[in-house]
PDB file of C-alpha atoms in Angstrom:
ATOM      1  CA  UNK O   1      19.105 -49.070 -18.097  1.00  0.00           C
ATOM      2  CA  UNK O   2      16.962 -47.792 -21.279  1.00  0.00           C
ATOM      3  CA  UNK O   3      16.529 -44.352 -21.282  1.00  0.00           C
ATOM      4  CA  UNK O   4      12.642 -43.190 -21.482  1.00  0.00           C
ATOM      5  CA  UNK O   5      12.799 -41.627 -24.570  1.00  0.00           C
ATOM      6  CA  UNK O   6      14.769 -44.903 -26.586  1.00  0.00           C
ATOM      7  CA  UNK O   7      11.848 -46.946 -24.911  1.00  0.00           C
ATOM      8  CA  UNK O   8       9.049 -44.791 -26.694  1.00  0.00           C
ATOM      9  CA  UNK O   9      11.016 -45.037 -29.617  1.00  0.00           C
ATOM     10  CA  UNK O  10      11.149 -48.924 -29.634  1.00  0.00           C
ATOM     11  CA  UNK O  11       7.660 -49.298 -28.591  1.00  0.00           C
ATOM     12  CA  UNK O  12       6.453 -46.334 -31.405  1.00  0.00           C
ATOM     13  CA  UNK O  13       8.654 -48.774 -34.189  1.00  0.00           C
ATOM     14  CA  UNK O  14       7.364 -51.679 -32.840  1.00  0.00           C
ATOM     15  CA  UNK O  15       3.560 -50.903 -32.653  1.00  0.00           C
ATOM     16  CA  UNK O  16       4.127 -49.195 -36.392  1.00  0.00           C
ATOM     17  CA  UNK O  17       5.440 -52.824 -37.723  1.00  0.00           C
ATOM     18  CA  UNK O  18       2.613 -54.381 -36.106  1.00  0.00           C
ATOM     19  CA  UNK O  19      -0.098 -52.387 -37.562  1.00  0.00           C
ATOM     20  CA  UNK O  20       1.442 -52.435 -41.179  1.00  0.00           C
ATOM     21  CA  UNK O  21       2.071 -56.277 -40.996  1.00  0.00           C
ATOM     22  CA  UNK O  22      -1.425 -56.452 -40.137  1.00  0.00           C
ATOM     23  CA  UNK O  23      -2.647 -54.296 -42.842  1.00  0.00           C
ATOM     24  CA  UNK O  24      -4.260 -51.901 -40.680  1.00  0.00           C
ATOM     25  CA  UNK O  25      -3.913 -48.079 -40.233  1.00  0.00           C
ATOM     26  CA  UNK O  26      -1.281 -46.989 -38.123  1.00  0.00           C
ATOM     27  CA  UNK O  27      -0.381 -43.664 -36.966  1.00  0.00           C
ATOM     28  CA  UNK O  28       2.812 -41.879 -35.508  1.00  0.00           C
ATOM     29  CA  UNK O  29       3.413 -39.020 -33.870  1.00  0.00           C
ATOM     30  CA  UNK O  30       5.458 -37.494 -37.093  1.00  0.00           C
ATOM     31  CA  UNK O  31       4.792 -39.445 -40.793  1.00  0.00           C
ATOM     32  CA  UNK O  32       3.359 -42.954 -41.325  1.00  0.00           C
ATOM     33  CA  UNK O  33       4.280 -44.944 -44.439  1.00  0.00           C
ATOM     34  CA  UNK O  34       0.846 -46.715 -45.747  1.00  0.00           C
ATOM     35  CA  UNK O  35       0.444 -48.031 -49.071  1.00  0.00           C
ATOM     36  CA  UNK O  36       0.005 -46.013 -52.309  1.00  0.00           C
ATOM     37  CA  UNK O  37      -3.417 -45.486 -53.429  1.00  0.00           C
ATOM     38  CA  UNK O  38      -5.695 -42.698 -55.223  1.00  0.00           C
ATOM     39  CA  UNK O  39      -8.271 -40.542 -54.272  1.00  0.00           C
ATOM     40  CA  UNK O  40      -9.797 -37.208 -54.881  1.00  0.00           C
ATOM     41  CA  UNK O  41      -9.564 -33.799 -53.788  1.00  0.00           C
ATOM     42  CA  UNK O  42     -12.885 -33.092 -51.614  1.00  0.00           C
ATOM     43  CA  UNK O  43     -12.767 -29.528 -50.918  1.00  0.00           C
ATOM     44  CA  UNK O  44     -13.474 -26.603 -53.771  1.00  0.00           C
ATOM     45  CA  UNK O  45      -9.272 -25.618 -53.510  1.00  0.00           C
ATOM     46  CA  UNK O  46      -6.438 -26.373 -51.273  1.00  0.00           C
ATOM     47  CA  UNK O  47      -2.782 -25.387 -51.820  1.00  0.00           C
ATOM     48  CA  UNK O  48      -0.545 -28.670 -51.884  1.00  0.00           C
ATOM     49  CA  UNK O  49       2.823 -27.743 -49.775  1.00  0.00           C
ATOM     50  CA  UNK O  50       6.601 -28.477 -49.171  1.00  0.00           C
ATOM     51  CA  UNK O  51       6.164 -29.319 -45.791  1.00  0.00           C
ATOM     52  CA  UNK O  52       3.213 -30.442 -43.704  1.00  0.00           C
ATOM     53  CA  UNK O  53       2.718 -26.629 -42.345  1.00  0.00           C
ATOM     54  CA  UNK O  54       0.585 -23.833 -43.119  1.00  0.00           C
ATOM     55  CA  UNK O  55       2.942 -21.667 -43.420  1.00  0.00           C
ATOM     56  CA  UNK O  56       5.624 -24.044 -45.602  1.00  0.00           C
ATOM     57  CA  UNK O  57       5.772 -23.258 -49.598  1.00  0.00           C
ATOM     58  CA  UNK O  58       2.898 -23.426 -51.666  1.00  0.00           C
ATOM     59  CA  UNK O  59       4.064 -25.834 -55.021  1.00  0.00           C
ATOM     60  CA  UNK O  60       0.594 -25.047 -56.349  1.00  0.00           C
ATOM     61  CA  UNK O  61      -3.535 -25.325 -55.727  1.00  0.00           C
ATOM     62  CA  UNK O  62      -5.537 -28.450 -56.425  1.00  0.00           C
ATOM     63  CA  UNK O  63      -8.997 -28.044 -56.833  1.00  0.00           C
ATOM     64  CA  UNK O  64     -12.160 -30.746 -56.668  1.00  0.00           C
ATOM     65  CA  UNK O  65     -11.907 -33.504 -58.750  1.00  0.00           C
ATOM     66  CA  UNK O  66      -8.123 -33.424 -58.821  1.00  0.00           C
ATOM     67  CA  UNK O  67      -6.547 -37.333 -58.384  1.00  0.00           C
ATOM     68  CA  UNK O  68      -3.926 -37.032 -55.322  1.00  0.00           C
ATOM     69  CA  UNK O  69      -1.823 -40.843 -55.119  1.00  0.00           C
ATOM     70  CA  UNK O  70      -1.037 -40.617 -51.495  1.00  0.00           C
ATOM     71  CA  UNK O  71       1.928 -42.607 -50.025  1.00  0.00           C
ATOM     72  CA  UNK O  72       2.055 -41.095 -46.589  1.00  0.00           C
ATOM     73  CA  UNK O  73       0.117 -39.136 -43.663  1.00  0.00           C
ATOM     74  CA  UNK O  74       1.831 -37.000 -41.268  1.00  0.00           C
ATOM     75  CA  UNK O  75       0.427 -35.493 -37.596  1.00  0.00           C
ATOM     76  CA  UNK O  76       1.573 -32.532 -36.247  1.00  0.00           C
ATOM     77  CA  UNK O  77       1.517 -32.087 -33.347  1.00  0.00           C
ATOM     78  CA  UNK O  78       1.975 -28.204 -32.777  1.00  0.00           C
ATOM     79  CA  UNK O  79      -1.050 -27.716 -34.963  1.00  0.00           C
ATOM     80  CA  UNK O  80      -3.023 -31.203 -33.651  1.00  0.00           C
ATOM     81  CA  UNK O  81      -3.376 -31.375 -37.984  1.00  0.00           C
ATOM     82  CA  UNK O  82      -2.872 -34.191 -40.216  1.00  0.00           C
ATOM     83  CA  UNK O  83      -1.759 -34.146 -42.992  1.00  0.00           C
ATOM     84  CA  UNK O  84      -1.665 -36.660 -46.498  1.00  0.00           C
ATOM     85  CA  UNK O  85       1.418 -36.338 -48.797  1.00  0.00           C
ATOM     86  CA  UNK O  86       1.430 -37.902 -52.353  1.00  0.00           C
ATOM     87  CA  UNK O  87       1.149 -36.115 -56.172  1.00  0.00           C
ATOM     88  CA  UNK O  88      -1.894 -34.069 -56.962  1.00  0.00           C
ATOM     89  CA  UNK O  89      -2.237 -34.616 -60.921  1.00  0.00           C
ATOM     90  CA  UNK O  90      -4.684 -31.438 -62.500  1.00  0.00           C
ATOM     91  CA  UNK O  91      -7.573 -31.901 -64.481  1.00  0.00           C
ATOM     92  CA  UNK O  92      -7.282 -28.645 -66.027  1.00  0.00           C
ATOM     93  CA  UNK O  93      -3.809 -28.872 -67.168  1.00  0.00           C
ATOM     94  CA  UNK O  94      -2.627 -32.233 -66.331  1.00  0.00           C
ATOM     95  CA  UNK O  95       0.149 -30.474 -64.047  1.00  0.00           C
ATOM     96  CA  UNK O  96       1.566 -32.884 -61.273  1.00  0.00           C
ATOM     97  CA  UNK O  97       2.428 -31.181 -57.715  1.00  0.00           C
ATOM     98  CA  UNK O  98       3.827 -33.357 -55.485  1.00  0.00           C
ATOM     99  CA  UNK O  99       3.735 -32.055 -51.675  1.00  0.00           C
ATOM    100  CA  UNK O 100       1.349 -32.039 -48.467  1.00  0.00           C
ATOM    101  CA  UNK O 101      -2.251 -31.402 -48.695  1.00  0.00           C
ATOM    102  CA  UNK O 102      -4.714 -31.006 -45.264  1.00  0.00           C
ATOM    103  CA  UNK O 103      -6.177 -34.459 -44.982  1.00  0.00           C
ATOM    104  CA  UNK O 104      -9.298 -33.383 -44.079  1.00  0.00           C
ATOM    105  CA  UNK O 105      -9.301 -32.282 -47.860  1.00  0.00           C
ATOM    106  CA  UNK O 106      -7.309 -35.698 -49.477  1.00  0.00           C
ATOM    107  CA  UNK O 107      -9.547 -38.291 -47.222  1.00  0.00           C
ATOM    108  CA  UNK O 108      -8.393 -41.143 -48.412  1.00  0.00           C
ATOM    109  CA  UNK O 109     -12.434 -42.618 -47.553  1.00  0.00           C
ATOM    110  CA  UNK O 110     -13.364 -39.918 -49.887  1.00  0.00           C
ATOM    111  CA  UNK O 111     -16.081 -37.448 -48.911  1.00  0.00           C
ATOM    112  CA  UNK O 112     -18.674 -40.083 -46.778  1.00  0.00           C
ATOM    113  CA  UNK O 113     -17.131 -38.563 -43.396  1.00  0.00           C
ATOM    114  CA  UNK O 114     -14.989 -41.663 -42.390  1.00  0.00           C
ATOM    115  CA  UNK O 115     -13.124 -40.304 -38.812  1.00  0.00           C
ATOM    116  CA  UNK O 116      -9.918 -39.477 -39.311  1.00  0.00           C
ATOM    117  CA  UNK O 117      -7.127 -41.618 -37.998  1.00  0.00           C
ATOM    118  CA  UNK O 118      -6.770 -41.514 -34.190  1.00  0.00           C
ATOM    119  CA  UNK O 119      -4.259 -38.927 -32.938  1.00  0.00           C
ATOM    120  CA  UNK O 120      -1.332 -40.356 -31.061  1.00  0.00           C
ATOM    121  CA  UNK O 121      -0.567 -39.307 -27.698  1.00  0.00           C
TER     122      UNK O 121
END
């Protein structure tokens, strides 16, 4: 018998496959692989991260204007946050930071409001 928790797992993995086959957004309950693209920083500062917390290391601040190439979003769950990870490149300094930034500040839609991915269960 298949234990509950290797069931989710297979189903998670399968659904995931599905939805990047397709060439749709998928989301998982930790990171989701999508891929790589470029955007721009929306809000006036944010500090890009180690680790998709708000308490993890700050690697440095990207401000408005700032290209991030994303290559992955992660959900956590504690916080109910997402979170898009890629390399912020500067526009003051041409510095690259590679680490987490708050998604609500790296929409990959840029700033016309587009929901945010749906939140998995």
């Amino acid at each position: 018998m298949i234990s509950r928790h290797r069931a989710q797992r297979a189903l998670a993995a399968a659904s995931v496959g599905l939805a990047v086959a397709a060439g749709g957004l998928a989301t998982a309950s930790t990171a989701q692989a999508y891929d790589t693209d470029t955007t721009k920083i929306s809000c006036s500062a944010v500090k890009v991260r180690k680790s998709p917390s708000t308490t993890a290391t700050a690697v440095g601040v990207a401000y408005r204007g700032d290209k991030i190439t994303y290559d992955q979003w992660v959900y956590r769950k504690a916080t109910k946050t997402w979170w898009t990870r890629g390399t912020v490149t500067r526009k003051s300094d041409g510095k690259k930071l590679r680490g987490y930034v708050i998604y609500k500040c790296a929409n990959p839609y840029g700033t016309n409001g587009a929901p945010t991915p749906s939140i998995p269960k």
